[in-house]
Protein backbone atom coordinates (compact mmCIF):
# COMPACT_ATOMS: atom_id res chain seq x y z
CA UNK A 1 0.00 0.00 0.00
CA UNK A 2 1.41 3.38 -1.00
CA UNK A 3 1.37 5.93 1.76
CA UNK A 4 0.15 9.53 1.65
CA UNK A 5 2.47 11.42 4.03
CA UNK A 6 0.91 14.49 5.68
CA UNK A 7 3.16 16.89 7.58
CA UNK A 8 1.91 19.51 9.99
CA UNK A 9 4.44 22.28 10.54
CA UNK A 10 3.11 24.26 13.50
CA UNK A 11 4.15 27.65 14.80
CA UNK A 12 4.46 27.38 18.59
CA UNK A 13 5.86 30.86 19.19
CA UNK A 14 4.96 32.80 22.30
CA UNK A 15 2.22 34.83 20.61
CA UNK A 16 0.33 31.51 20.45
CA UNK A 17 0.29 31.27 24.26
CA UNK A 18 -3.01 30.32 25.88
CA UNK A 19 -6.10 29.82 23.74
CA UNK A 20 -4.38 29.71 20.33
CA UNK A 21 -2.00 26.90 21.26
CA UNK A 22 -4.79 24.97 22.96
CA UNK A 23 -6.92 25.42 19.83
CA UNK A 24 -4.16 24.11 17.61
CA UNK A 25 -3.72 21.06 19.87
CA UNK A 26 -7.47 20.42 19.91
CA UNK A 27 -7.66 21.07 16.16
CA UNK A 28 -5.00 18.47 15.42
CA UNK A 29 -6.91 15.94 17.53
CA UNK A 30 -10.16 16.78 15.76
CA UNK A 31 -8.51 16.35 12.34
CA UNK A 32 -7.09 12.96 13.29
CA UNK A 33 -10.39 11.80 14.81
CA UNK A 34 -12.29 12.78 11.65
CA UNK A 35 -9.71 11.25 9.30
CA UNK A 36 -9.96 7.94 11.13
CA UNK A 37 -13.60 7.68 10.14
CA UNK A 38 -12.71 7.89 6.43
CA UNK A 39 -11.76 4.54 4.84
CA UNK A 40 -9.55 6.13 2.14
CA UNK A 41 -7.66 8.19 4.67
CA UNK A 42 -7.38 5.30 7.08
CA UNK A 43 -5.69 3.22 4.41
CA UNK A 44 -3.24 5.76 3.07
CA UNK A 45 -2.65 8.71 5.40
CA UNK A 46 0.50 8.89 7.52
CA UNK A 47 1.00 11.89 9.81
CA UNK A 48 4.02 13.73 11.18
CA UNK A 49 4.22 16.92 13.26
CA UNK A 50 7.06 19.44 13.25
CA UNK A 51 6.87 22.24 15.84
CA UNK A 52 8.81 25.47 15.57
CA UNK A 53 9.42 28.55 17.68
CA UNK A 54 13.01 29.78 18.14
CA UNK A 55 14.08 26.25 17.19
CA UNK A 56 12.34 23.53 15.19
CA UNK A 57 11.98 19.81 15.90
CA UNK A 58 9.98 16.84 14.70
CA UNK A 59 7.76 16.09 17.70
CA UNK A 60 5.83 13.25 16.02
CA UNK A 61 7.64 11.15 13.40
CA UNK A 62 5.71 9.93 10.37
CA UNK A 63 3.31 7.22 11.52
CA UNK A 64 0.12 5.63 10.22
CA UNK A 65 -3.15 7.30 11.14
CA UNK A 66 -4.26 4.49 13.46
CA UNK A 67 -1.13 4.71 15.58
CA UNK A 68 -0.81 8.49 15.59
CA UNK A 69 -1.07 10.13 19.00
CA UNK A 70 -1.35 13.95 18.87
CA UNK A 71 1.63 15.37 20.75
CA UNK A 72 1.53 18.10 23.36
CA UNK A 73 2.74 21.26 21.64
CA UNK A 74 5.65 23.20 23.14
CA UNK A 75 5.95 26.97 23.42
CA UNK A 76 9.06 29.04 22.78
CA UNK A 77 10.33 32.50 21.88
CA UNK A 78 10.88 33.36 18.24
CA UNK A 79 9.42 32.32 14.87
CA UNK A 80 12.31 30.62 13.06
CA UNK A 81 10.61 29.83 9.76
CA UNK A 82 13.91 29.16 7.98
CA UNK A 83 14.90 26.55 10.56
CA UNK A 84 11.40 25.03 10.35
CA UNK A 85 11.74 24.64 6.57
CA UNK A 86 15.18 23.04 6.93
CA UNK A 87 13.72 20.58 9.43
CA UNK A 88 10.84 19.85 7.07
CA UNK A 89 13.16 19.26 4.09
CA UNK A 90 15.34 16.92 6.17
CA UNK A 91 12.20 15.07 7.26
CA UNK A 92 11.00 14.75 3.64
CA UNK A 93 14.40 13.36 2.68
CA UNK A 94 14.53 10.78 5.45
CA UNK A 95 10.89 9.71 5.93
CA UNK A 96 9.32 9.76 2.49
CA UNK A 97 9.86 6.65 0.34
CA UNK A 98 11.00 7.58 -3.16
CA UNK A 99 9.83 5.81 -6.28
CA UNK A 100 12.55 3.74 -7.93
CA UNK A 101 12.44 1.52 -11.08
CA UNK A 102 11.50 -1.50 -8.98
CA UNK A 103 9.45 0.09 -6.21
CA UNK A 104 6.48 2.44 -6.05
CA UNK A 105 7.25 5.06 -3.44
CA UNK A 106 4.93 7.23 -1.37
CA UNK A 107 2.34 9.54 -2.87
CA UNK A 108 3.27 13.19 -3.11
CA UNK A 109 3.39 14.48 0.48
CA UNK A 110 1.10 17.25 1.72
CA UNK A 111 2.45 19.88 4.09
CA UNK A 112 0.27 22.17 6.19
CA UNK A 113 2.24 25.09 7.54
CA UNK A 114 0.44 27.15 10.19
CA UNK A 115 1.95 30.39 11.44
CA UNK A 116 0.65 33.46 13.24
CA UNK A 117 3.60 35.81 12.89
CA UNK A 118 6.53 36.97 10.87
CA UNK A 119 9.84 35.08 10.76
CA UNK A 120 12.43 36.15 13.32
CA UNK A 121 15.22 34.43 11.39
CA UNK A 122 16.19 34.99 7.77
CA UNK A 123 14.31 32.29 5.84
CA UNK A 124 15.54 33.28 2.34
CA UNK A 125 18.13 30.51 1.88
CA UNK A 126 15.64 27.89 3.03
CA UNK A 127 12.91 29.31 0.78
CA UNK A 128 15.23 29.23 -2.25
CA UNK A 129 16.23 25.65 -1.47
CA UNK A 130 12.56 24.70 -1.03
CA UNK A 131 11.61 26.18 -4.38
CA UNK A 132 14.57 24.65 -6.19
CA UNK A 133 14.37 21.12 -4.79
CA UNK A 134 11.12 20.42 -2.95
CA UNK A 135 8.28 22.59 -4.23
CA UNK A 136 7.47 20.17 -7.07
CA UNK A 137 7.74 17.11 -4.88
CA UNK A 138 5.28 18.17 -2.17
CA UNK A 139 2.06 20.13 -1.93
CA UNK A 140 2.55 22.96 0.55
CA UNK A 141 -0.44 24.76 2.01
CA UNK A 142 0.58 27.75 4.11
CA UNK A 143 -2.08 29.11 6.42
CA UNK A 144 -1.56 32.43 8.14
CA UNK A 145 -3.50 32.74 11.36
CA UNK A 146 -4.58 36.34 11.85
CA UNK A 147 -3.30 39.70 10.69
CA UNK A 148 0.30 39.74 11.87
CA UNK A 149 1.43 37.15 9.36
CA UNK A 150 4.12 37.88 6.80
CA UNK A 151 2.11 36.89 3.72
CA UNK A 152 4.76 38.11 1.34
CA UNK A 153 7.09 35.39 2.67
CA UNK A 154 4.38 32.71 2.60
CA UNK A 155 3.55 33.73 -0.96
CA UNK A 156 7.14 33.09 -2.01
CA UNK A 157 6.86 29.55 -0.65
CA UNK A 158 3.64 28.41 -2.26
CA UNK A 159 0.74 29.49 -4.39
CA UNK A 160 -1.45 27.96 -1.71
CA UNK A 161 -0.94 30.77 0.80
CA UNK A 162 -4.07 31.71 2.66
CA UNK A 163 -5.26 33.57 5.66
CA UNK A 164 -7.61 32.36 8.32
CA UNK A 165 -9.19 34.79 10.73
CA UNK A 166 -11.02 33.45 13.72
CA UNK A 167 -13.64 36.14 13.89
CA UNK A 168 -16.80 34.29 14.83
CA UNK A 169 -17.78 31.49 17.15
CA UNK A 170 -17.50 28.26 15.20
CA UNK A 171 -15.05 29.57 12.59
CA UNK A 172 -12.20 27.51 13.91
CA UNK A 173 -14.28 24.34 13.79
CA UNK A 174 -15.14 25.09 10.13
CA UNK A 175 -11.48 25.66 9.44
CA UNK A 176 -10.54 22.30 10.99
CA UNK A 177 -13.27 20.66 8.91
CA UNK A 178 -11.77 22.21 5.80
CA UNK A 179 -8.29 20.87 6.60
CA UNK A 180 -9.78 17.42 7.16
CA UNK A 181 -11.78 17.60 3.94
CA UNK A 182 -8.71 18.65 1.97
CA UNK A 183 -6.69 15.69 3.30
CA UNK A 184 -9.57 13.34 2.46
CA UNK A 185 -9.91 14.82 -1.03
CA UNK A 186 -6.23 14.26 -1.64
CA UNK A 187 -6.25 10.74 -0.24
CA UNK A 188 -9.01 9.92 -2.74
CA UNK A 189 -7.39 11.61 -5.70
CA UNK A 190 -4.05 9.83 -5.23
CA UNK A 191 -5.58 6.58 -6.44
CA UNK A 192 -6.70 8.14 -9.67
CA UNK A 193 -3.87 10.36 -10.81
CA UNK A 194 -0.89 12.24 -9.57
CA UNK A 195 -2.81 15.46 -9.65
CA UNK A 196 -4.03 16.46 -6.24
CA UNK A 197 -6.99 18.65 -5.55
CA UNK A 198 -7.63 20.74 -2.51
CA UNK A 199 -11.07 20.79 -0.99
CA UNK A 200 -13.16 23.77 -1.91
CA UNK A 201 -12.41 26.67 0.33
CA UNK A 202 -15.14 28.38 2.28
CA UNK A 203 -14.59 31.93 1.08
CA UNK A 204 -16.29 33.40 4.13
CA UNK A 205 -13.62 31.76 6.21
CA UNK A 206 -10.42 31.77 4.24
CA UNK A 207 -8.82 34.17 1.88
CA UNK A 208 -6.38 32.94 -0.70
CA UNK A 209 -3.76 35.41 -1.68
CA UNK A 210 -3.03 35.33 -5.37
CA UNK A 211 -0.94 38.42 -4.83
CA UNK A 212 0.05 38.44 -1.20
CA UNK A 213 0.07 41.91 0.34
CA UNK A 214 3.63 43.07 0.81
CA UNK A 215 2.78 45.33 3.70
CA UNK A 216 2.35 43.65 7.03
CA UNK A 217 -0.09 44.72 9.67
CA UNK A 218 1.41 46.04 12.88
CA UNK A 219 2.20 43.51 15.49
CA UNK A 220 -0.90 42.32 17.26
CA UNK A 221 0.73 41.55 20.58
CA UNK A 222 3.77 41.88 22.80
CA UNK A 223 4.97 39.14 25.09
CA UNK A 224 7.24 39.36 28.13
CA UNK A 225 8.83 36.59 30.16
CA UNK A 226 9.29 36.70 33.94
CA UNK A 227 10.02 34.33 36.78
CA UNK A 228 8.23 33.80 40.07
CA UNK A 229 10.47 34.83 43.01
CA UNK A 230 9.05 32.01 45.17
CA UNK A 231 8.92 29.04 42.80
CA UNK A 232 11.45 30.35 40.22
CA UNK A 233 9.09 29.07 37.55
CA UNK A 234 8.76 31.12 34.37
CA UNK A 235 5.61 32.81 33.14
CA UNK A 236 4.60 34.74 30.03
CA UNK A 237 2.67 38.01 30.01
CA UNK A 238 0.79 38.76 26.81
CA UNK A 239 -0.35 42.25 25.83
CA UNK A 240 -2.71 42.74 22.89
CA UNK A 241 -2.70 45.84 20.74
CA UNK A 242 -5.48 48.28 21.51
CA UNK A 243 -6.17 51.47 19.60
CA UNK A 244 -7.11 54.41 21.79
CA UNK A 245 -8.56 57.67 20.69
CA UNK A 246 -7.00 60.49 22.59
CA UNK A 247 -8.87 63.75 22.17
CA UNK A 248 -8.21 67.12 23.71
CA UNK A 249 -9.84 70.44 22.85
CA UNK A 250 -7.37 71.12 20.10
CA UNK A 251 -6.60 67.86 18.43
CA UNK A 252 -7.46 64.24 18.03
CA UNK A 253 -4.93 61.49 17.98
CA UNK A 254 -4.93 57.74 17.70
CA UNK A 255 -2.52 56.02 20.00
CA UNK A 256 -1.89 52.37 19.93
CA UNK A 257 -1.04 50.78 23.22
CA UNK A 258 -0.94 47.26 24.49
CA UNK A 259 -3.41 45.96 27.03
CA UNK A 260 -2.83 42.95 29.24
CA UNK A 261 -4.47 39.84 27.78
CA UNK A 262 -3.23 37.31 30.28
CA UNK A 263 -0.33 35.90 32.26
CA UNK A 264 0.40 32.23 31.67
CA UNK A 265 2.60 29.77 33.55
CA UNK A 266 5.39 28.39 31.35
CA UNK A 267 7.29 25.13 31.41
CA UNK A 268 11.05 25.26 31.74
CA UNK A 269 11.33 23.81 28.22
CA UNK A 270 10.16 27.19 26.95
CA UNK A 271 13.83 28.22 27.03
CA UNK A 272 14.89 25.14 25.03
CA UNK A 273 12.41 26.10 22.30
CA UNK A 274 13.46 29.74 22.28
CA UNK A 275 15.92 31.57 20.13
CA UNK A 276 18.31 33.34 22.55
CA UNK A 277 18.33 36.36 20.25
CA UNK A 278 14.59 36.56 20.70
CA UNK A 279 15.06 38.55 23.90
CA UNK A 280 16.99 41.37 22.27
CA UNK A 281 14.14 43.73 21.64
CA UNK A 282 13.03 46.29 24.18
CA UNK A 283 9.67 47.77 24.92
CA UNK A 284 8.88 50.72 27.16
CA UNK A 285 6.63 49.82 30.05
CA UNK A 286 4.68 53.04 29.47
CA UNK A 287 3.23 51.49 26.32
CA UNK A 288 1.77 48.64 28.33
CA UNK A 289 -1.53 48.87 30.16
CA UNK A 290 -2.29 46.60 33.09
CA UNK A 291 -0.14 44.45 35.34
CA UNK A 292 -1.18 40.88 36.00
CA UNK A 293 -0.62 38.88 39.17
CA UNK A 294 1.83 35.98 39.34
CA UNK A 295 0.22 32.80 37.97
CA UNK A 296 2.46 30.62 40.18
CA UNK A 297 2.29 32.13 43.68
CA UNK A 298 -0.47 34.70 43.41
CA UNK A 299 1.82 37.65 44.16
CA UNK A 300 0.22 41.01 43.45
CA UNK A 301 2.27 41.86 40.36
CA UNK A 302 4.27 39.79 37.90
CA UNK A 303 5.73 43.00 36.48
CA UNK A 304 8.70 43.98 38.64
CA UNK A 305 12.03 44.65 37.00
CA UNK A 306 15.31 43.71 38.65
CA UNK A 307 18.46 45.72 37.92
CA UNK A 308 19.64 42.76 35.84
CA UNK A 309 16.92 43.66 33.34
CA UNK A 310 14.70 40.63 33.99
CA UNK A 311 11.15 40.53 35.28
CA UNK A 312 9.92 38.86 38.46
CA UNK A 313 6.87 38.81 40.71
CA UNK A 314 6.56 40.85 43.95
CA UNK A 315 3.78 41.45 46.42
CA UNK A 316 4.37 45.14 47.13
CA UNK A 317 7.33 47.12 48.46
CA UNK A 318 9.67 44.43 49.72
CA UNK A 319 13.09 42.88 49.55
CA UNK A 320 13.33 39.73 47.51
CA UNK A 321 15.85 37.57 45.73
CA UNK A 322 15.74 37.89 41.96
CA UNK A 323 15.04 34.43 40.54
CA UNK A 324 17.25 35.26 37.54
CA UNK A 325 20.45 36.83 38.95
CA UNK A 326 19.94 35.58 42.56
CA UNK A 327 20.75 39.04 43.97
CA UNK A 328 18.76 40.65 46.77
CA UNK A 329 16.72 43.52 45.35
CA UNK A 330 14.63 45.99 47.25
CA UNK A 331 11.48 47.36 45.70
CA UNK A 332 9.86 50.57 46.83
CA UNK A 333 7.09 52.63 45.39
CA UNK A 334 8.60 55.44 43.39
CA UNK A 335 6.83 58.75 43.14
CA UNK A 336 7.40 59.35 39.48
CA UNK A 337 5.69 56.94 37.20
CA UNK A 338 8.39 56.93 34.55
CA UNK A 339 8.42 53.96 32.24
CA UNK A 340 11.37 51.66 31.95
CA UNK A 341 12.57 49.41 29.18
CA UNK A 342 12.17 45.69 29.45
CA UNK A 343 13.22 42.85 27.18
CA UNK A 344 10.41 41.55 25.05
CA UNK A 345 9.80 38.47 23.02
CA UNK A 346 9.70 38.27 19.26
CA UNK A 347 7.37 35.35 18.67
ZN1 LIG B 1 5.25 34.36 41.96
ZN1 LIG C 1 18.06 40.09 38.67
Coordinates of C-alpha atoms and ligand atoms in Angstrom, one line a residue:
X1 CA 0.0 0.0 0.0
X2 CA 1.4 3.4 -1.0
X3 CA 1.4 5.9 1.8
X4 CA 0.2 9.5 1.7
X5 CA 2.5 11.4 4.0
X6 CA 0.9 14.5 5.7
X7 CA 3.2 16.9 7.6
X8 CA 1.9 19.5 10.0
X9 CA 4.4 22.3 10.5
X10 CA 3.1 24.3 13.5
X11 CA 4.1 27.7 14.8
X12 CA 4.5 27.4 18.6
X13 CA 5.9 30.9 19.2
X14 CA 5.0 32.8 22.3
X15 CA 2.2 34.8 20.6
X16 CA 0.3 31.5 20.5
X17 CA 0.3 31.3 24.3
X18 CA -3.0 30.3 25.9
X19 CA -6.1 29.8 23.7
X20 CA -4.4 29.7 20.3
X21 CA -2.0 26.9 21.3
X22 CA -4.8 25.0 23.0
X23 CA -6.9 25.4 19.8
X24 CA -4.2 24.1 17.6
X25 CA -3.7 21.1 19.9
X26 CA -7.5 20.4 19.9
X27 CA -7.7 21.1 16.2
X28 CA -5.0 18.5 15.4
X29 CA -6.9 15.9 17.5
X30 CA -10.2 16.8 15.8
X31 CA -8.5 16.4 12.3
X32 CA -7.1 13.0 13.3
X33 CA -10.4 11.8 14.8
X34 CA -12.3 12.8 11.6
X35 CA -9.7 11.2 9.3
X36 CA -10.0 7.9 11.1
X37 CA -13.6 7.7 10.1
X38 CA -12.7 7.9 6.4
X39 CA -11.8 4.5 4.8
X40 CA -9.5 6.1 2.1
X41 CA -7.7 8.2 4.7
X42 CA -7.4 5.3 7.1
X43 CA -5.7 3.2 4.4
X44 CA -3.2 5.8 3.1
X45 CA -2.6 8.7 5.4
X46 CA 0.5 8.9 7.5
X47 CA 1.0 11.9 9.8
X48 CA 4.0 13.7 11.2
X49 CA 4.2 16.9 13.3
X50 CA 7.1 19.4 13.3
X51 CA 6.9 22.2 15.8
X52 CA 8.8 25.5 15.6
X53 CA 9.4 28.6 17.7
X54 CA 13.0 29.8 18.1
X55 CA 14.1 26.2 17.2
X56 CA 12.3 23.5 15.2
X57 CA 12.0 19.8 15.9
X58 CA 10.0 16.8 14.7
X59 CA 7.8 16.1 17.7
X60 CA 5.8 13.3 16.0
X61 CA 7.6 11.1 13.4
X62 CA 5.7 9.9 10.4
X63 CA 3.3 7.2 11.5
X64 CA 0.1 5.6 10.2
X65 CA -3.1 7.3 11.1
X66 CA -4.3 4.5 13.5
X67 CA -1.1 4.7 15.6
X68 CA -0.8 8.5 15.6
X69 CA -1.1 10.1 19.0
X70 CA -1.4 13.9 18.9
X71 CA 1.6 15.4 20.8
X72 CA 1.5 18.1 23.4
X73 CA 2.7 21.3 21.6
X74 CA 5.7 23.2 23.1
X75 CA 5.9 27.0 23.4
X76 CA 9.1 29.0 22.8
X77 CA 10.3 32.5 21.9
X78 CA 10.9 33.4 18.2
X79 CA 9.4 32.3 14.9
X80 CA 12.3 30.6 13.1
X81 CA 10.6 29.8 9.8
X82 CA 13.9 29.2 8.0
X83 CA 14.9 26.6 10.6
X84 CA 11.4 25.0 10.4
X85 CA 11.7 24.6 6.6
X86 CA 15.2 23.0 6.9
X87 CA 13.7 20.6 9.4
X88 CA 10.8 19.9 7.1
X89 CA 13.2 19.3 4.1
X90 CA 15.3 16.9 6.2
X91 CA 12.2 15.1 7.3
X92 CA 11.0 14.7 3.6
X93 CA 14.4 13.4 2.7
X94 CA 14.5 10.8 5.5
X95 CA 10.9 9.7 5.9
X96 CA 9.3 9.8 2.5
X97 CA 9.9 6.7 0.3
X98 CA 11.0 7.6 -3.2
X99 CA 9.8 5.8 -6.3
X100 CA 12.5 3.7 -7.9
X101 CA 12.4 1.5 -11.1
X102 CA 11.5 -1.5 -9.0
X103 CA 9.5 0.1 -6.2
X104 CA 6.5 2.4 -6.0
X105 CA 7.2 5.1 -3.4
X106 CA 4.9 7.2 -1.4
X107 CA 2.3 9.5 -2.9
X108 CA 3.3 13.2 -3.1
X109 CA 3.4 14.5 0.5
X110 CA 1.1 17.3 1.7
X111 CA 2.5 19.9 4.1
X112 CA 0.3 22.2 6.2
X113 CA 2.2 25.1 7.5
X114 CA 0.4 27.1 10.2
X115 CA 2.0 30.4 11.4
X116 CA 0.7 33.5 13.2
X117 CA 3.6 35.8 12.9
X118 CA 6.5 37.0 10.9
X119 CA 9.8 35.1 10.8
X120 CA 12.4 36.2 13.3
X121 CA 15.2 34.4 11.4
X122 CA 16.2 35.0 7.8
X123 CA 14.3 32.3 5.8
X124 CA 15.5 33.3 2.3
X125 CA 18.1 30.5 1.9
X126 CA 15.6 27.9 3.0
X127 CA 12.9 29.3 0.8
X128 CA 15.2 29.2 -2.2
X129 CA 16.2 25.7 -1.5
X130 CA 12.6 24.7 -1.0
X131 CA 11.6 26.2 -4.4
X132 CA 14.6 24.6 -6.2
X133 CA 14.4 21.1 -4.8
X134 CA 11.1 20.4 -2.9
X135 CA 8.3 22.6 -4.2
X136 CA 7.5 20.2 -7.1
X137 CA 7.7 17.1 -4.9
X138 CA 5.3 18.2 -2.2
X139 CA 2.1 20.1 -1.9
X140 CA 2.5 23.0 0.5
X141 CA -0.4 24.8 2.0
X142 CA 0.6 27.7 4.1
X143 CA -2.1 29.1 6.4
X144 CA -1.6 32.4 8.1
X145 CA -3.5 32.7 11.4
X146 CA -4.6 36.3 11.9
X147 CA -3.3 39.7 10.7
X148 CA 0.3 39.7 11.9
X149 CA 1.4 37.1 9.4
X150 CA 4.1 37.9 6.8
X151 CA 2.1 36.9 3.7
X152 CA 4.8 38.1 1.3
X153 CA 7.1 35.4 2.7
X154 CA 4.4 32.7 2.6
X155 CA 3.6 33.7 -1.0
X156 CA 7.1 33.1 -2.0
X157 CA 6.9 29.6 -0.6
X158 CA 3.6 28.4 -2.3
X159 CA 0.7 29.5 -4.4
X160 CA -1.5 28.0 -1.7
X161 CA -0.9 30.8 0.8
X162 CA -4.1 31.7 2.7
X163 CA -5.3 33.6 5.7
X164 CA -7.6 32.4 8.3
X165 CA -9.2 34.8 10.7
X166 CA -11.0 33.5 13.7
X167 CA -13.6 36.1 13.9
X168 CA -16.8 34.3 14.8
X169 CA -17.8 31.5 17.1
X170 CA -17.5 28.3 15.2
X171 CA -15.0 29.6 12.6
X172 CA -12.2 27.5 13.9
X173 CA -14.3 24.3 13.8
X174 CA -15.1 25.1 10.1
X175 CA -11.5 25.7 9.4
X176 CA -10.5 22.3 11.0
X177 CA -13.3 20.7 8.9
X178 CA -11.8 22.2 5.8
X179 CA -8.3 20.9 6.6
X180 CA -9.8 17.4 7.2
X181 CA -11.8 17.6 3.9
X182 CA -8.7 18.6 2.0
X183 CA -6.7 15.7 3.3
X184 CA -9.6 13.3 2.5
X185 CA -9.9 14.8 -1.0
X186 CA -6.2 14.3 -1.6
X187 CA -6.3 10.7 -0.2
X188 CA -9.0 9.9 -2.7
X189 CA -7.4 11.6 -5.7
X190 CA -4.1 9.8 -5.2
X191 CA -5.6 6.6 -6.4
X192 CA -6.7 8.1 -9.7
X193 CA -3.9 10.4 -10.8
X194 CA -0.9 12.2 -9.6
X195 CA -2.8 15.5 -9.6
X196 CA -4.0 16.5 -6.2
X197 CA -7.0 18.6 -5.6
X198 CA -7.6 20.7 -2.5
X199 CA -11.1 20.8 -1.0
X200 CA -13.2 23.8 -1.9
X201 CA -12.4 26.7 0.3
X202 CA -15.1 28.4 2.3
X203 CA -14.6 31.9 1.1
X204 CA -16.3 33.4 4.1
X205 CA -13.6 31.8 6.2
X206 CA -10.4 31.8 4.2
X207 CA -8.8 34.2 1.9
X208 CA -6.4 32.9 -0.7
X209 CA -3.8 35.4 -1.7
X210 CA -3.0 35.3 -5.4
X211 CA -0.9 38.4 -4.8
X212 CA 0.0 38.4 -1.2
X213 CA 0.1 41.9 0.3
X214 CA 3.6 43.1 0.8
X215 CA 2.8 45.3 3.7
X216 CA 2.3 43.6 7.0
X217 CA -0.1 44.7 9.7
X218 CA 1.4 46.0 12.9
X219 CA 2.2 43.5 15.5
X220 CA -0.9 42.3 17.3
X221 CA 0.7 41.5 20.6
X222 CA 3.8 41.9 22.8
X223 CA 5.0 39.1 25.1
X224 CA 7.2 39.4 28.1
X225 CA 8.8 36.6 30.2
X226 CA 9.3 36.7 33.9
X227 CA 10.0 34.3 36.8
X228 CA 8.2 33.8 40.1
X229 CA 10.5 34.8 43.0
X230 CA 9.1 32.0 45.2
X231 CA 8.9 29.0 42.8
X232 CA 11.4 30.4 40.2
X233 CA 9.1 29.1 37.5
X234 CA 8.8 31.1 34.4
X235 CA 5.6 32.8 33.1
X236 CA 4.6 34.7 30.0
X237 CA 2.7 38.0 30.0
X238 CA 0.8 38.8 26.8
X239 CA -0.3 42.3 25.8
X240 CA -2.7 42.7 22.9
X241 CA -2.7 45.8 20.7
X242 CA -5.5 48.3 21.5
X243 CA -6.2 51.5 19.6
X244 CA -7.1 54.4 21.8
X245 CA -8.6 57.7 20.7
X246 CA -7.0 60.5 22.6
X247 CA -8.9 63.8 22.2
X248 CA -8.2 67.1 23.7
X249 CA -9.8 70.4 22.9
X250 CA -7.4 71.1 20.1
X251 CA -6.6 67.9 18.4
X252 CA -7.5 64.2 18.0
X253 CA -4.9 61.5 18.0
X254 CA -4.9 57.7 17.7
X255 CA -2.5 56.0 20.0
X256 CA -1.9 52.4 19.9
X257 CA -1.0 50.8 23.2
X258 CA -0.9 47.3 24.5
X259 CA -3.4 46.0 27.0
X260 CA -2.8 42.9 29.2
X261 CA -4.5 39.8 27.8
X262 CA -3.2 37.3 30.3
X263 CA -0.3 35.9 32.3
X264 CA 0.4 32.2 31.7
X265 CA 2.6 29.8 33.5
X266 CA 5.4 28.4 31.4
X267 CA 7.3 25.1 31.4
X268 CA 11.1 25.3 31.7
X269 CA 11.3 23.8 28.2
X270 CA 10.2 27.2 27.0
X271 CA 13.8 28.2 27.0
X272 CA 14.9 25.1 25.0
X273 CA 12.4 26.1 22.3
X274 CA 13.5 29.7 22.3
X275 CA 15.9 31.6 20.1
X276 CA 18.3 33.3 22.6
X277 CA 18.3 36.4 20.3
X278 CA 14.6 36.6 20.7
X279 CA 15.1 38.6 23.9
X280 CA 17.0 41.4 22.3
X281 CA 14.1 43.7 21.6
X282 CA 13.0 46.3 24.2
X283 CA 9.7 47.8 24.9
X284 CA 8.9 50.7 27.2
X285 CA 6.6 49.8 30.1
X286 CA 4.7 53.0 29.5
X287 CA 3.2 51.5 26.3
X288 CA 1.8 48.6 28.3
X289 CA -1.5 48.9 30.2
X290 CA -2.3 46.6 33.1
X291 CA -0.1 44.4 35.3
X292 CA -1.2 40.9 36.0
X293 CA -0.6 38.9 39.2
X294 CA 1.8 36.0 39.3
X295 CA 0.2 32.8 38.0
X296 CA 2.5 30.6 40.2
X297 CA 2.3 32.1 43.7
X298 CA -0.5 34.7 43.4
X299 CA 1.8 37.6 44.2
X300 CA 0.2 41.0 43.5
X301 CA 2.3 41.9 40.4
X302 CA 4.3 39.8 37.9
X303 CA 5.7 43.0 36.5
X304 CA 8.7 44.0 38.6
X305 CA 12.0 44.6 37.0
X306 CA 15.3 43.7 38.7
X307 CA 18.5 45.7 37.9
X308 CA 19.6 42.8 35.8
X309 CA 16.9 43.7 33.3
X310 CA 14.7 40.6 34.0
X311 CA 11.2 40.5 35.3
X312 CA 9.9 38.9 38.5
X313 CA 6.9 38.8 40.7
X314 CA 6.6 40.8 43.9
X315 CA 3.8 41.5 46.4
X316 CA 4.4 45.1 47.1
X317 CA 7.3 47.1 48.5
X318 CA 9.7 44.4 49.7
X319 CA 13.1 42.9 49.6
X320 CA 13.3 39.7 47.5
X321 CA 15.9 37.6 45.7
X322 CA 15.7 37.9 42.0
X323 CA 15.0 34.4 40.5
X324 CA 17.3 35.3 37.5
X325 CA 20.5 36.8 38.9
X326 CA 19.9 35.6 42.6
X327 CA 20.8 39.0 44.0
X328 CA 18.8 40.6 46.8
X329 CA 16.7 43.5 45.3
X330 CA 14.6 46.0 47.3
X331 CA 11.5 47.4 45.7
X332 CA 9.9 50.6 46.8
X333 CA 7.1 52.6 45.4
X334 CA 8.6 55.4 43.4
X335 CA 6.8 58.8 43.1
X336 CA 7.4 59.3 39.5
X337 CA 5.7 56.9 37.2
X338 CA 8.4 56.9 34.6
X339 CA 8.4 54.0 32.2
X340 CA 11.4 51.7 32.0
X341 CA 12.6 49.4 29.2
X342 CA 12.2 45.7 29.4
X343 CA 13.2 42.9 27.2
X344 CA 10.4 41.6 25.1
X345 CA 9.8 38.5 23.0
X346 CA 9.7 38.3 19.3
X347 CA 7.4 35.3 18.7
Ligands
LIG1 ZN1 5.2 34.4 42.0
LIG2 ZN1 18.1 40.1 38.7

